[in-house]
Amino acid sequence: MNHRVDDQLQPSSSLYAAAEIRAGLQALCIASGARLAALLSDCADEDVIVDALGQDGDLFNDVRVALLRDCVTSMSPVLVACQTSSVECHAAIRLPGEESREGLLLLAGVCGDFCQSSNAGVFTGYAALISALLRQRRSLRAHARMIAEQGKALAHHRKIFERSSEVAKIGVWECDLDNETLAWTDGVYDMFELPRGSAITRPETLQYYEPESASEMMRLRAEAIRNRTGFKMEARIVTTTGKRRWMRLTATVESENGRAVRIFGMKQDITEEKALADRTLYLAECDVLTGLANRSRFQTALSDIAASGQATLILVDLDGFKQINDTFGHAMGDECLKHMAARLRDVCLDADLVSRVGGDEFAVLTRTCLGRAEIEVLAERIVDRMRQPVCWGNQSFQLGASIGIASFEDEAELDPDELFSRADMALYAAKGAGKNRFRVFEPVMKLASDLRVTTVKNIGQALDAGQLDLHYQPKIVLADGSLSGFEALLRWRLQDDRYLAASAFSAAFDDPELSRRIGRFVIQRSLMQARQWCDQGAEFGHIAINLCPRQLQDPRFTDDLLQQISAHGLKPSMFEIEITEGVLLTDETGPAYRQMRHLREMGLRVAIDDFGTGYASLIHLRDFPVDTIKIDKTFVQRFLHAPADASILEAILHLGLQLGKSVVAEGVETKEQYERLSKMGCTSAQGYYISKAIPPKDAASFFAASSRFGRVA
């Protein structure tokens, strides 16, 4: 039996299939005359055993095991094992390159002459061929596995790309420049709200772009094609349902042999990104509450406009806002701010910028230097609009506005900060003149401003250096000349031991921080002095302490004061709190009102200082928790010779007594004034006729019962 392997098993592209391997085994059976041929390999799907007819066969397990054992342990690649008959044999061969025990080719029931060495070569040839098939099959399987894994990875990456594109609202597009046909991914269809996969043309898509965007895109596209480059832009589109969207478009031109053949790129829906950017810009440049420009934008605009060499700046500060905000809460305060901002914007329609630069402060900026007449007309309109009542719910509130104005024209050395400073000086002057009015900057205002700055600095240093003292002016009961008490008055001790009254450095009280420090100093020093007099056994009546409005705005003030009085071992009745009419006018039911009522309930007395110089009404006297009315010295000093002042003084005196209040006449400088006030029934008096404010060591003369004005009441 001499057979050529080539004739029995020709290689083909399908040899790697399992069917081809079975055919090879069948051919081996025929060539060897074996009953069965078997392939045992880890590369096959399973053991393959066939007979000469191509039918599935089987091997006796004991024969199979013996052949496997012998072949694996034998050094020879070909093993022939004889069974019970000398005529029938079983043979096995280890496949070339197969090291595992499964890499075997087995023959069962071969003819006896097959065991001759000449026929064994046929067996070896088939084994080599089948081994080659198995190696190629193994390689093919590995390649197939790699392709499958790559396919899975590609599908996974595609899925990630599609999901990412969906989340990022990105789509890919391309256009064939030869025939202008378009191809879009689903993301682009969704962007335009067109059915996915629907037919599209360039003329059709252009109609979805807003005209300005379409024109810009056509220009950039033509330039990119001409130069074989690319471009990127942001465009506005209107979808098929009428929605307006922002789109970011990128494009790249592909060329062949120097000719542009295709343009492709990406389109991304950036509507939300644009909205976020606009919102961020709005928050960065606009005041959220009023919708006006904020301080940051104002500063930028001020610098830009000032650089032009001409500008007018108007600063507007609301009068009475703090009291409304403190009394009725922030909701009411916010409503007032919104109303006032809207009014200011309406009045200043021609301005380049209207902004809110502080809590209740606004600024109006123009690029031109307005004339004096124009400025006054505009300022009057602002004042008039701002004083109109603000209605909120069932309540109506009236505020006002103080206005400071500064302009410059062709002043190269005037920087923006100086322009703002000038307007601020004018605003300060407007407030000092009585509020609810305007002032235009004048050079003299700078001198006053410089003086205020110097005063604040000097008084701050004097406070730190211990150069501030309290002097005490006695108050006398007119009915019997007894001592009623003392008013604590602040004095600045100079290096030459001269003293300046507080009126000489009143600007220091306009500085919020310094004013609070001075207030704490006056209270602490007054308590210490009261304690010292008590320790000396002196009957001093009471000490009157002047308070500034800022102290009463502090919600902790009352508790702190009462705690300090207790800590010094003193009684609240030893003290009187003096406030100005302005507190009554600006805080009828607010924090100051509540704190004064609390102090009064705890035993302190409350007095209105300088009464008659403001605008307090009878209702204020009736409703505000007040014990004492102090008539301003301007009426006291002239009432003997000025009938009008006499009438006012007499009316105040009569009104106070009828309301059950004590009345103190300030600034009594002559005996005649003293005696006349006594006859008119005035409760008490103080002034130079009695005594100027004196150091504590000089107050002892007023404690004695034999003093000029008698004993303590």
XYZ file of C-alpha atoms in Angstrom:
713
model
C 0.000 0.000 0.000
C 1.977 2.853 -1.312
C 0.009 6.123 -1.277
C 1.137 9.717 -1.786
C 0.021 12.127 0.798
C -0.452 14.933 -1.784
C -2.891 12.803 -3.719
C -4.944 11.935 -0.679
C -5.140 15.390 0.971
C -4.723 18.541 -1.126
C -4.455 21.794 0.936
C -7.244 24.303 0.446
C -8.575 27.365 2.232
C -11.179 25.153 3.929
C -8.685 22.588 5.267
C -8.731 24.403 8.579
C -12.358 23.490 9.167
C -13.282 20.493 11.281
C -14.855 18.747 8.275
C -11.550 18.853 6.420
C -9.741 17.316 9.365
C -12.284 14.493 9.430
C -11.711 13.976 5.724
C -7.986 13.757 6.360
C -8.487 11.098 9.014
C -10.752 9.150 6.685
C -8.060 9.258 3.999
C -5.503 7.988 6.532
C -7.756 5.070 7.396
C -7.965 4.129 3.743
C -4.241 4.522 3.197
C -3.295 2.476 6.242
C -6.089 -0.039 6.091
C -6.980 0.829 9.690
C -10.382 0.337 11.092
C -10.326 3.695 12.906
C -8.238 6.861 12.889
C -8.292 9.319 15.812
C -6.947 12.843 16.365
C -6.353 13.898 19.932
C -5.329 17.605 20.159
C -6.117 20.628 22.307
C -6.542 22.558 19.079
C -9.530 20.442 17.999
C -12.965 21.148 19.379
C -13.110 17.527 20.641
C -11.493 14.160 19.982
C -12.114 13.210 16.335
C -12.463 9.475 15.615
C -13.577 8.244 12.179
C -13.501 5.002 10.185
C -12.668 4.403 6.550
C -16.212 5.235 5.603
C -16.067 8.590 7.398
C -18.381 7.394 10.145
C -17.825 8.288 13.800
C -15.973 5.528 15.529
C -14.580 4.650 18.915
C -11.482 3.091 20.449
C -11.408 0.676 23.265
C -10.453 2.582 26.309
C -7.770 0.142 27.362
C -6.134 0.261 23.938
C -6.339 4.077 23.881
C -4.857 4.473 27.329
C -2.047 2.051 26.549
C -1.177 3.809 23.315
C -1.240 7.226 24.938
C 1.010 6.070 27.766
C 3.467 4.300 25.540
C 3.624 7.069 22.931
C 4.133 9.809 25.457
C 6.898 7.933 27.277
C 8.572 6.616 24.129
C 11.468 8.515 22.636
C 10.333 7.479 19.146
C 7.756 9.637 17.417
C 6.157 6.478 15.922
C 4.933 3.663 18.153
C 3.447 0.402 16.929
C 1.784 -1.712 19.546
C 0.690 -5.240 18.779
C -2.492 -6.606 20.192
C -3.842 -10.150 20.588
C -3.509 -10.917 16.904
C -0.263 -10.760 15.009
C -2.202 -9.762 11.991
C -3.974 -6.700 13.487
C -2.078 -3.873 15.134
C -2.688 -0.482 16.693
C -0.380 2.439 15.997
C 0.186 5.951 17.410
C 2.342 8.883 16.431
C 3.141 12.072 18.357
C 2.320 15.064 16.206
C 5.297 17.292 15.406
C 5.307 20.358 17.622
C 2.728 18.887 20.003
C 4.174 18.443 23.461
C 1.007 17.674 25.406
C -0.379 14.178 25.596
C -3.339 15.265 23.521
C -1.149 15.973 20.473
C -1.471 12.359 19.099
C -2.622 10.659 15.927
C -3.926 7.082 16.575
C -4.704 4.163 14.267
C -6.650 1.106 15.398
C -6.708 -2.218 13.565
C -4.093 -1.566 10.922
C -2.938 -4.306 8.568
C 0.124 -6.174 9.574
C 2.230 -4.993 6.641
C 1.565 -1.376 7.690
C 3.913 -1.889 10.567
C 6.765 -2.207 8.125
C 8.982 0.807 8.081
C 8.209 1.604 4.465
C 4.562 2.204 5.278
C 5.318 3.975 8.496
C 6.500 6.908 6.377
C 2.965 7.346 5.135
C 1.814 7.581 8.712
C 4.504 10.140 9.459
C 3.597 12.224 6.393
C -0.049 12.308 7.350
C 0.907 13.267 10.870
C 3.034 16.173 9.593
C 0.244 17.356 7.327
C -2.408 17.150 10.023
C -0.028 18.842 12.476
C 0.399 21.699 10.002
C -3.366 21.914 9.683
C -3.703 22.088 13.429
C -1.071 24.808 13.752
C -2.757 26.851 11.089
C -6.076 26.169 12.755
C -4.620 27.319 16.055
C -3.264 30.464 14.435
C -6.580 31.089 12.753
C -8.420 30.668 16.019
C -6.047 33.042 17.786
C -6.524 35.531 14.986
C -10.269 35.053 15.163
C -10.206 35.595 18.919
C -8.150 38.743 18.434
C -10.584 39.996 15.794
C -13.506 39.202 18.086
C -11.882 41.012 20.983
C -11.053 43.959 18.768
C -14.634 43.937 17.535
C -15.900 44.006 21.080
C -13.481 46.787 21.980
C -14.464 48.714 18.856
C -18.147 48.290 19.674
C -17.466 49.416 23.233
C -15.515 52.451 22.056
C -18.238 53.267 19.547
C -20.812 53.023 22.302
C -18.754 55.295 24.540
C -18.288 57.739 21.663
C -22.006 57.752 20.892
C -22.917 58.239 24.550
C -20.258 60.909 24.988
C -21.384 62.666 21.825
C -24.954 62.550 23.078
C -24.006 63.959 26.461
C -21.718 66.597 24.925
C -24.306 67.271 22.199
C -21.729 66.679 19.481
C -22.273 65.459 15.957
C -19.957 64.793 13.024
C -20.593 65.986 9.474
C -18.947 65.859 6.090
C -19.568 67.288 2.653
C -18.339 65.943 -0.685
C -17.093 69.018 -2.536
C -17.583 67.387 -5.954
C -21.341 67.012 -5.621
C -22.053 68.932 -2.368
C -23.701 65.902 -0.749
C -23.886 65.976 3.028
C -23.551 63.214 5.609
C -24.489 63.727 9.242
C -24.359 61.629 12.374
C -27.415 61.426 14.605
C -26.085 64.210 16.843
C -26.287 66.776 14.044
C -29.826 65.708 13.114
C -30.858 66.068 16.753
C -29.281 69.509 16.924
C -31.478 70.782 14.097
C -34.421 68.650 15.298
C -34.579 66.848 11.972
C -35.518 63.138 11.593
C -32.400 61.008 11.861
C -31.181 59.741 8.526
C -33.453 62.033 6.486
C -32.165 63.409 3.195
C -30.495 66.802 3.519
C -28.976 69.348 1.162
C -26.742 72.326 1.782
C -29.297 74.942 0.626
C -31.826 73.367 2.971
C -29.533 73.438 5.994
C -28.451 77.029 5.387
C -31.982 78.228 6.006
C -31.720 77.088 9.635
C -28.831 79.497 10.308
C -29.555 83.054 11.328
C -28.568 85.404 8.478
C -25.502 86.847 10.194
C -24.208 83.395 11.137
C -24.930 81.977 7.673
C -23.037 84.814 5.997
C -20.034 84.390 8.299
C -19.993 80.617 7.813
C -20.093 80.918 4.008
C -17.189 83.349 4.100
C -15.045 81.149 6.327
C -15.921 78.023 4.349
C -14.946 79.568 1.029
C -11.666 80.799 2.504
C -10.878 77.377 4.006
C -11.573 75.575 0.716
C -9.496 78.081 -1.205
C -6.548 77.714 1.156
C -7.185 74.007 1.914
C -7.146 74.694 5.653
C -10.018 74.778 8.117
C -11.982 77.074 10.388
C -14.027 77.245 13.562
C -16.849 79.525 14.583
C -19.898 79.891 16.801
C -23.212 80.241 15.015
C -26.857 80.745 15.910
C -29.461 78.451 14.402
C -33.248 78.119 14.544
C -34.435 74.502 14.663
C -37.378 73.067 12.787
C -39.555 73.655 15.869
C -38.434 77.277 16.210
C -35.955 76.851 19.060
C -32.956 79.166 19.002
C -29.643 77.486 19.686
C -25.957 78.283 19.722
C -23.675 75.901 17.839
C -19.914 75.542 17.740
C -18.731 74.460 14.284
C -15.298 73.191 13.310
C -14.221 72.239 9.789
C -11.194 70.730 8.078
C -10.618 70.541 4.336
C -9.240 67.309 2.847
C -7.396 67.574 -0.438
C -6.019 65.177 -3.061
C -3.315 66.174 -5.486
C -3.660 69.788 -4.394
C -7.433 69.857 -4.940
C -9.979 70.174 -2.145
C -12.289 67.153 -2.308
C -13.999 66.997 1.066
C -14.759 69.188 4.049
C -15.690 67.641 7.349
C -15.794 68.432 11.041
C -17.871 68.638 14.179
C -20.930 70.523 15.320
C -21.714 70.974 19.006
C -24.771 72.414 20.713
C -23.373 75.049 23.101
C -26.670 76.709 24.012
C -26.359 75.791 27.685
C -22.683 76.766 27.689
C -23.589 80.173 26.259
C -26.398 80.617 28.774
C -24.011 79.743 31.604
C -21.394 82.145 30.241
C -24.004 84.898 29.949
C -25.203 84.180 33.476
C -21.654 84.198 34.779
C -20.989 87.510 33.036
C -24.247 88.891 34.417
C -23.318 87.874 37.951
C -19.836 89.314 37.470
C -21.066 92.675 36.176
C -24.641 93.158 37.401
C -26.320 93.583 40.741
C -28.684 90.640 41.129
C -31.221 92.492 43.269
C -31.722 95.626 41.163
C -30.508 94.536 37.736
C -28.191 97.551 37.568
C -24.473 97.333 36.909
C -22.491 96.365 40.001
C -19.484 98.093 41.516
C -16.979 96.007 39.553
C -18.497 96.988 36.228
C -18.792 100.572 37.420
C -15.078 100.730 38.250
C -14.188 99.407 34.795
C -16.539 101.846 33.063
C -15.276 104.732 35.187
C -11.703 104.030 34.117
C -12.691 103.717 30.448
C -14.801 106.845 30.413
C -12.333 108.889 32.410
C -9.640 108.006 29.888
C -11.641 109.868 27.249
C -11.021 113.158 29.052
C -14.705 114.002 29.632
C -17.069 112.567 32.210
C -19.786 113.396 34.717
C -20.309 111.273 37.815
C -23.406 111.449 40.002
C -23.425 109.624 43.343
C -26.829 108.966 44.925
C -27.217 107.899 48.559
C -30.659 106.990 49.909
C -31.808 108.890 52.998
C -33.776 106.896 55.563
C -33.147 103.476 54.009
C -31.252 102.008 56.954
C -34.094 102.740 59.346
C -36.639 101.055 57.074
C -34.355 98.069 56.588
C -33.711 97.704 60.324
C -37.323 98.287 61.321
C -39.248 96.281 58.752
C -36.645 93.737 57.704
C -34.595 92.962 54.621
C -37.603 92.015 52.493
C -38.964 95.533 52.773
C -35.473 96.958 52.347
C -34.909 94.953 49.171
C -38.254 96.117 47.797
C -37.289 99.735 48.418
C -33.938 99.237 46.687
C -35.620 97.736 43.628
C -38.109 100.591 43.407
C -35.401 103.224 43.806
C -33.140 101.528 41.254
C -35.970 101.430 38.704
C -36.724 105.106 39.267
C -33.090 106.094 38.897
C -32.789 104.098 35.685
C -35.931 105.738 34.272
C -34.715 109.245 35.078
C -31.217 108.611 33.692
C -32.060 106.931 30.391
C -29.400 108.932 28.553
C -26.619 107.959 30.953
C -23.916 105.542 29.849
C -24.122 103.555 33.063
C -26.411 103.370 36.085
C -25.019 101.164 38.827
C -25.439 100.129 42.427
C -22.090 100.638 44.118
C -23.023 99.918 47.728
C -25.846 98.903 50.041
C -27.997 102.000 49.405
C -25.592 103.880 47.146
C -25.914 104.329 43.389
C -23.819 105.940 40.674
C -24.715 107.488 37.326
C -21.952 107.912 34.752
C -21.921 109.771 31.444
C -19.222 110.155 28.793
C -19.831 113.870 28.444
C -19.172 116.772 30.742
C -22.653 118.081 31.512
C -23.137 121.799 31.916
C -24.167 123.254 35.258
C -27.736 123.811 34.111
C -28.067 120.251 32.784
C -26.630 118.841 35.998
C -29.044 120.775 38.198
C -32.072 119.788 36.122
C -31.096 116.106 36.231
C -30.293 116.212 39.943
C -33.620 117.860 40.765
C -35.458 115.198 38.788
C -33.633 112.462 40.715
C -34.406 114.078 44.082
C -38.074 114.509 43.148
C -38.472 110.907 41.998
C -36.669 109.464 44.983
C -38.830 111.304 47.528
C -42.035 109.794 46.148
C -43.555 107.185 48.519
C -42.784 103.506 48.087
C -45.844 101.294 48.501
C -45.430 97.743 49.732
C -48.453 95.763 50.779
C -50.641 97.969 52.921
C -47.780 100.241 53.896
C -46.266 103.324 52.334
C -42.741 104.580 52.996
C -41.010 107.767 52.036
C -37.283 107.927 51.473
C -35.066 110.612 50.066
C -31.784 110.962 48.255
C -28.640 112.974 48.804
C -26.662 113.566 45.621
C -23.050 114.499 44.952
C -21.907 115.471 41.447
C -18.490 115.941 39.870
C -17.425 116.552 36.280
C -14.220 117.095 34.404
C -13.299 118.083 30.899
C -9.848 117.931 29.334
C -8.117 117.387 32.676
C -5.398 114.947 31.713
C -4.067 114.583 35.253
C -7.467 113.777 36.825
C -7.690 110.033 37.361
C -10.911 108.034 37.973
C -10.305 107.797 41.718
C -10.074 111.565 41.964
C -13.332 111.991 40.046
C -15.046 109.578 42.426
C -13.505 111.349 45.396
C -14.832 114.713 44.216
C -18.350 113.325 43.755
C -18.129 111.736 47.211
C -17.106 115.072 48.747
C -20.097 116.717 47.110
C -22.336 113.922 48.444
C -20.991 114.510 51.950
C -21.767 118.200 51.595
C -25.336 117.396 50.491
C -25.869 115.227 53.554
C -24.347 117.865 55.802
C -26.704 120.467 54.355
C -29.749 118.526 55.510
C -30.031 115.585 53.094
C -32.616 115.131 50.338
C -30.745 117.565 48.103
C -27.772 117.748 45.739
C -24.433 119.466 45.701
C -21.953 119.970 42.861
C -18.288 119.651 43.697
C -16.398 122.833 44.460
C -12.711 123.153 45.392
C -13.573 124.306 48.905
C -15.086 120.890 49.524
C -11.685 119.293 49.145
C -10.308 121.514 51.849
C -13.138 120.442 54.142
C -12.548 116.820 53.213
C -8.850 117.061 53.929
C -9.679 118.637 57.276
C -12.045 115.753 58.092
C -9.385 113.206 57.228
C -6.844 115.029 59.385
C -9.325 115.316 62.241
C -10.169 111.616 62.173
C -6.484 110.762 62.158
C -5.654 113.146 65.009
C -8.547 112.095 67.230
C -7.766 108.424 66.629
C -4.200 109.053 67.744
C -5.387 111.130 70.697
C -7.653 108.318 71.835
C -4.776 105.845 71.641
C -2.478 108.236 73.509
C -4.956 108.889 76.334
C -5.443 112.537 75.364
C -9.247 112.421 75.432
C -10.953 113.295 78.715
C -14.446 113.814 80.046
C -15.486 117.050 81.675
C -18.766 117.337 83.531
C -21.236 120.216 83.302
C -23.622 120.484 86.262
C -27.406 120.704 85.822
C -29.312 122.637 88.473
C -32.933 122.249 89.620
C -34.397 125.729 89.151
C -36.987 125.348 91.889
C -34.447 125.143 94.713
C -30.986 125.466 93.150
C -30.044 121.882 94.000
C -27.803 119.690 91.889
C -29.729 117.492 89.477
C -26.739 115.808 87.868
C -23.919 116.232 85.362
C -23.626 115.927 81.612
C -20.442 114.147 80.505
C -18.821 116.144 77.689
C -15.832 114.979 75.626
C -12.680 117.096 75.543
C -9.393 116.828 73.636
C -6.399 117.729 75.773
C -3.710 119.386 73.660
C 0.024 119.373 74.387
C -0.162 122.850 75.930
C -2.882 121.572 78.334
C -5.598 123.477 76.530
C -8.869 121.623 75.936
C -10.936 121.547 72.755
C -14.671 120.892 72.931
C -16.177 118.072 70.832
C -17.642 120.611 68.397
C -14.068 121.356 67.272
C -13.555 117.799 66.094
C -17.126 116.753 65.205
C -15.864 115.213 61.940
C -14.423 112.365 63.995
C -17.961 111.211 64.820
C -18.709 110.733 61.123
C -16.161 107.938 60.911
C -18.056 104.739 61.850
C -15.222 102.860 63.530
C -13.787 105.853 65.375
C -17.274 106.880 66.473
C -17.842 103.453 68.017
C -14.490 103.591 69.809
C -15.230 107.043 71.214
C -18.677 105.895 72.331
C -17.196 102.973 74.239
C -14.607 105.303 75.811
C -17.236 107.810 77.012
C -19.374 105.105 78.598
C -16.456 103.377 80.279
C -15.007 106.640 81.649
C -18.449 107.810 82.881
C -18.992 104.546 84.749
C -15.544 104.772 86.329
C -16.233 108.341 87.436
C -19.603 107.420 88.919
C -17.949 104.593 90.833
C -15.281 106.944 92.153
C -17.859 109.503 93.324
C -19.870 106.758 94.993
C -16.757 105.585 96.808
C -16.197 109.172 97.975
C -19.751 109.359 99.259
C -20.627 112.160 96.827
C -24.280 112.714 95.917
C -23.924 113.534 92.242
C -27.475 112.866 91.115
C -26.919 111.293 87.711
C -24.495 111.417 84.800
C -25.943 112.121 81.351
C -24.161 110.343 78.490
C -24.559 111.439 74.886
C -25.108 108.570 72.444
C -24.646 108.562 68.682
C -27.202 106.792 66.442
C -24.689 104.091 65.509
C -24.500 102.904 69.100
C -28.247 102.413 69.225
C -28.168 100.408 65.995
C -26.015 97.793 67.698
C -28.440 95.113 68.973
C -26.049 94.254 71.817
C -25.734 97.819 73.098
C -28.431 97.703 75.786
C -27.330 94.414 77.309
C -23.672 95.467 77.216
C -24.413 98.786 78.937
C -26.540 97.196 81.656
C -23.872 94.559 82.221
C -21.169 97.220 82.588
C -23.297 99.235 85.030
C -23.790 96.109 87.122
C -20.098 95.174 86.919
C -19.195 98.571 88.427
C -21.655 98.065 91.271
C -23.836 100.971 90.109
C -27.570 101.499 89.633
C -29.155 102.271 86.226
C -30.953 105.249 87.823
C -27.563 106.958 88.191
C -27.434 107.501 84.428
C -29.330 109.383 81.766
C -29.018 108.726 78.018
C -29.149 111.735 75.693
C -30.169 111.350 72.047
C -30.829 113.875 69.285
C -34.096 114.571 67.484
C -32.676 112.758 64.479
C -33.061 109.431 66.254
C -36.785 110.113 66.720
C -37.219 111.040 63.089
C -35.338 108.110 61.606
C -36.166 105.332 64.069
C -39.739 105.652 65.277
C -40.233 101.924 65.902
C -36.850 100.454 64.975
C -33.886 99.093 66.931
C -33.091 102.415 68.633
C -36.678 102.798 69.800
C -36.708 99.273 71.247
C -33.344 99.714 72.964
C -34.341 103.049 74.524
C -37.565 101.527 75.824
C -35.622 98.641 77.330
C -33.120 100.968 79.015
C -35.946 103.075 80.409
C -37.678 99.991 81.751
C -34.433 99.033 83.515
C -34.265 102.393 85.321
C -32.202 104.682 83.055
C -33.594 108.071 82.058
C -33.843 109.144 78.412
C -33.474 112.754 77.258
C -33.883 114.450 73.862
C -30.957 116.812 73.333
C -31.078 120.094 71.376
C -34.850 119.920 71.006
C -36.343 122.443 68.611
C -33.575 122.383 66.026
C -34.929 119.382 64.111
C -38.295 118.267 62.871
C -39.587 116.131 65.726
C -43.352 116.362 66.058
C -45.779 116.136 68.966
C -46.418 112.528 68.013
C -42.748 111.752 68.481
C -42.808 113.243 71.973
C -45.955 111.319 72.819
C -44.860 107.940 71.496
C -41.099 107.837 72.040
C -39.899 106.651 75.503
C -38.545 110.009 76.722
C -38.252 111.430 80.241
C -36.559 114.761 79.582
C -36.657 117.463 76.906
C -33.560 119.667 76.586
C -34.338 122.986 74.891
C -31.579 123.994 72.478
C -29.411 126.917 73.583
C -30.229 128.975 70.473
C -33.743 129.616 71.869
C -32.514 130.102 75.444
C -29.900 132.697 74.538
C -32.346 134.866 72.551
C -35.739 134.381 74.169
C -35.435 137.492 76.359
C -35.077 139.771 73.349
C -36.673 137.843 70.486
C -40.441 137.390 70.846
C -40.519 134.540 68.313
C -37.868 132.595 70.209
C -39.664 133.326 73.459
C -42.886 131.944 72.022
C -41.159 128.796 70.817
C -39.409 128.277 74.138
C -42.613 128.833 76.085
C -44.495 126.418 73.810
C -41.877 123.717 74.222
C -41.800 124.245 77.955
C -45.579 124.112 78.273
C -45.793 121.071 75.982
C -43.144 119.157 77.917
C -44.694 119.844 81.280
C -48.163 118.892 80.016
C -46.765 115.576 78.772
C -45.165 114.930 82.140
C -41.611 115.432 80.943
C -38.791 117.234 82.709
C -37.550 120.251 80.746
C -33.911 121.357 80.825
C -32.805 124.708 79.393
C -29.345 124.533 77.790
C -26.911 127.425 77.373
C -28.056 129.574 80.291
C -25.448 132.310 80.411
C -26.993 135.114 82.501
C -28.738 135.559 85.810
C -31.711 137.114 84.042
C -32.142 134.048 81.859
C -31.818 131.830 84.915
C -34.446 133.683 86.942
C -36.894 134.081 84.051
C -36.738 130.359 83.242
C -37.320 129.565 86.884
C -40.449 131.736 86.939
C -41.703 130.096 83.741
C -41.597 126.729 85.506
C -38.629 125.219 83.672
C -37.443 122.128 85.542
C -33.649 122.449 85.287
C -30.896 124.478 83.623
C -27.284 124.215 82.620
C -24.875 126.694 81.089
C -21.963 129.010 81.730
C -23.951 131.046 84.251
C -24.011 127.948 86.448
C -20.709 126.420 85.347
C -18.820 125.383 82.315
C -17.886 121.726 81.903
C -15.266 121.011 84.546
C -12.780 118.238 85.321
C -13.982 115.648 87.881
C -11.716 117.058 90.603
C -13.484 120.428 90.410
C -16.972 118.963 90.764
C -16.734 118.595 94.540
C -17.955 122.167 95.123
C -21.352 121.234 93.674
C -21.741 118.316 96.091
C -21.746 120.487 99.187
C -25.091 121.627 100.598
C -23.665 125.124 101.113
C -22.882 125.598 97.399
C -24.249 128.582 95.512
C -27.052 126.634 93.958
C -27.988 124.622 97.104
C -28.105 120.917 97.903
C -28.833 117.868 95.761
C -32.535 117.314 95.058
